């Protein structure tokens, strides 16, 4: 049975070109980049080449890119780093209610340290209102952190406008762009961003490596103290292979970004339209057009997301539920609740995230299998039976 992988928002497979570029750094080229002999210098050079590639992909200067262990570290660094550096200036940070846990849980930690956090609400599409941001800024605000695009419902935020409002008040603007990089063209100078987080394993690179873009002059404390790596700002012997892999991955994805986006959008729309047409009592979550090119998120009434996932898994199809139930709790996703979905509908949600490996046949297979799974599960649902009788549904 062919496996159909539709969970590219969770992680992506490593491209073969990426792996090939990494391998030498696990074989012959193992020198420590901080060493002075030529063996170390070769790995040092590889890191700087990767830095150039990351910088070029997002319109930054190379000396504004700092390698980290991934999106989570970059988010932690941006938030804690600015909070500690500017704590004498103010203690207020603004973010949104739909951020990734790497942001939300860091904010909760900072609250315990005496910082005040405003969690901006979103509308039914998951959009943050620029007006709300304007009203939330106070004389104590030191940082605004708003994700570029949401990992669950795919909504793309009006980042340029949000950054402009933030800068009018002279406040730093950070964006978690882990889902946006490689899916939306990004130019940090044009949009005027101070800090941006990205991760390799969401763009066909290896896990455990990412970067934080820090605009020249932005003040923030270090998170990892030790050696002088990353221009004294992020200690620890560099993850050379991973960094090289990130460089290759980001270069490859941005080199043919337009065709990548078009392909994903085509498959996405085919999948969305097919699901909404073939399965009654379904709705699309997230914005219909301001949406990541590979994101499909639907609520399917009268069924549990987890049951659908298990049934799809038996058919070789990997998707994710809307509940992002990583904690093992039964709480539905904070994102779906933030867009106003009632608990029972949030529980019946699926995220299918398309990637560069997916084909027309993959989408057709899902459209063939999923309606049968939903029918079968609904037939077993006493709730559906009752509603069917009461409302005389089909
Ligand atoms: C995956 C993801 C992260 C975390 O990145 P890691 O590299 O897995 O630590 C952070 N933010 C968003 C929006 C993500 O999708």
Short mmCIF file of N, CA, C and O in Angstrom, two decimals, residues 4 14 35 42 52 66 69 92 94 139 165 169 175 192 207 210 231 237 273-274 292 321 345 393:
data_model
loop_
_atom_site.label_atom_id
_atom_site.label_comp_id
_atom_site.label_asym_id
_atom_site.label_seq_id
_atom_site.Cartn_x
_atom_site.Cartn_y
_atom_site.Cartn_z
N UNK A 4 0.20 7.82 1.75
CA UNK A 4 -0.07 9.19 1.29
C UNK A 4 0.14 10.12 2.47
O UNK A 4 -0.59 10.07 3.46
N UNK A 14 12.97 14.99 4.17
CA UNK A 14 14.19 15.67 3.74
C UNK A 14 14.41 15.39 2.25
O UNK A 14 14.38 14.24 1.82
N UNK A 35 37.95 25.94 15.08
CA UNK A 35 39.38 25.64 15.04
C UNK A 35 40.08 26.49 13.98
O UNK A 35 39.48 26.89 12.99
N UNK A 42 37.12 24.77 6.80
CA UNK A 42 36.21 24.32 5.74
C UNK A 42 34.77 24.25 6.24
O UNK A 42 33.84 24.58 5.52
N UNK A 52 24.47 32.80 4.09
CA UNK A 52 24.17 33.65 2.93
C UNK A 52 22.87 33.20 2.26
O UNK A 52 22.07 34.02 1.82
N UNK A 66 21.04 34.16 12.54
CA UNK A 66 21.64 33.39 13.64
C UNK A 66 21.04 32.00 13.63
O UNK A 66 19.81 31.86 13.66
N UNK A 69 18.43 25.83 17.17
CA UNK A 69 18.04 24.42 17.09
C UNK A 69 16.66 24.24 16.48
O UNK A 69 16.13 23.13 16.47
N UNK A 92 5.34 44.96 28.87
CA UNK A 92 4.14 44.53 28.16
C UNK A 92 4.48 43.97 26.78
O UNK A 92 5.21 44.59 26.00
N UNK A 94 2.67 42.03 23.31
CA UNK A 94 1.41 41.73 22.63
C UNK A 94 1.63 40.55 21.68
O UNK A 94 2.60 40.54 20.91
N UNK A 139 2.17 52.49 26.70
CA UNK A 139 3.50 53.07 26.90
C UNK A 139 4.51 52.04 27.40
O UNK A 139 5.72 52.27 27.38
N UNK A 165 2.13 49.44 12.11
CA UNK A 165 1.50 50.01 13.31
C UNK A 165 2.45 49.91 14.51
O UNK A 165 2.62 50.85 15.28
N UNK A 169 4.99 53.19 16.80
CA UNK A 169 5.17 53.44 18.23
C UNK A 169 6.60 53.10 18.68
O UNK A 169 6.87 53.02 19.88
N UNK A 175 7.97 38.01 14.10
CA UNK A 175 6.97 37.11 13.51
C UNK A 175 7.50 35.68 13.47
O UNK A 175 8.66 35.44 13.13
N UNK A 192 9.57 45.20 6.68
CA UNK A 192 10.13 45.85 7.87
C UNK A 192 9.83 45.07 9.15
O UNK A 192 8.96 45.43 9.94
N UNK A 207 15.46 18.01 10.83
CA UNK A 207 14.90 18.44 12.10
C UNK A 207 16.02 18.94 13.02
O UNK A 207 17.16 18.54 12.88
N UNK A 210 17.26 25.61 12.83
CA UNK A 210 16.44 26.72 12.36
C UNK A 210 17.27 27.98 12.43
O UNK A 210 18.50 27.94 12.57
N UNK A 231 28.63 34.86 16.44
CA UNK A 231 29.03 36.23 16.81
C UNK A 231 28.67 36.56 18.26
O UNK A 231 28.07 37.60 18.55
N UNK A 237 28.86 24.50 19.91
CA UNK A 237 29.47 24.10 18.63
C UNK A 237 28.36 23.90 17.61
O UNK A 237 27.35 23.25 17.89
N UNK A 273 -12.59 21.66 -2.31
CA UNK A 273 -13.86 21.61 -3.04
C UNK A 273 -14.43 20.21 -3.02
O UNK A 273 -15.64 20.02 -2.84
N UNK A 274 -13.57 19.21 -3.18
CA UNK A 274 -14.02 17.82 -3.18
C UNK A 274 -14.64 17.43 -1.85
O UNK A 274 -15.71 16.81 -1.80
N UNK A 292 -2.45 29.63 3.47
CA UNK A 292 -1.24 28.94 3.03
C UNK A 292 -1.58 28.05 1.85
O UNK A 292 -2.63 27.39 1.84
N UNK A 321 -5.35 15.88 13.26
CA UNK A 321 -6.67 16.32 13.70
C UNK A 321 -6.61 17.79 14.04
O UNK A 321 -5.54 18.36 14.24
N UNK A 345 -17.76 20.78 17.39
CA UNK A 345 -17.38 20.89 15.98
C UNK A 345 -15.86 20.92 15.85
O UNK A 345 -15.29 20.30 14.95
N UNK A 393 -32.72 14.84 7.96
CA UNK A 393 -31.56 15.08 7.10
C UNK A 393 -31.48 13.96 6.07
O UNK A 393 -32.14 12.93 6.20
#
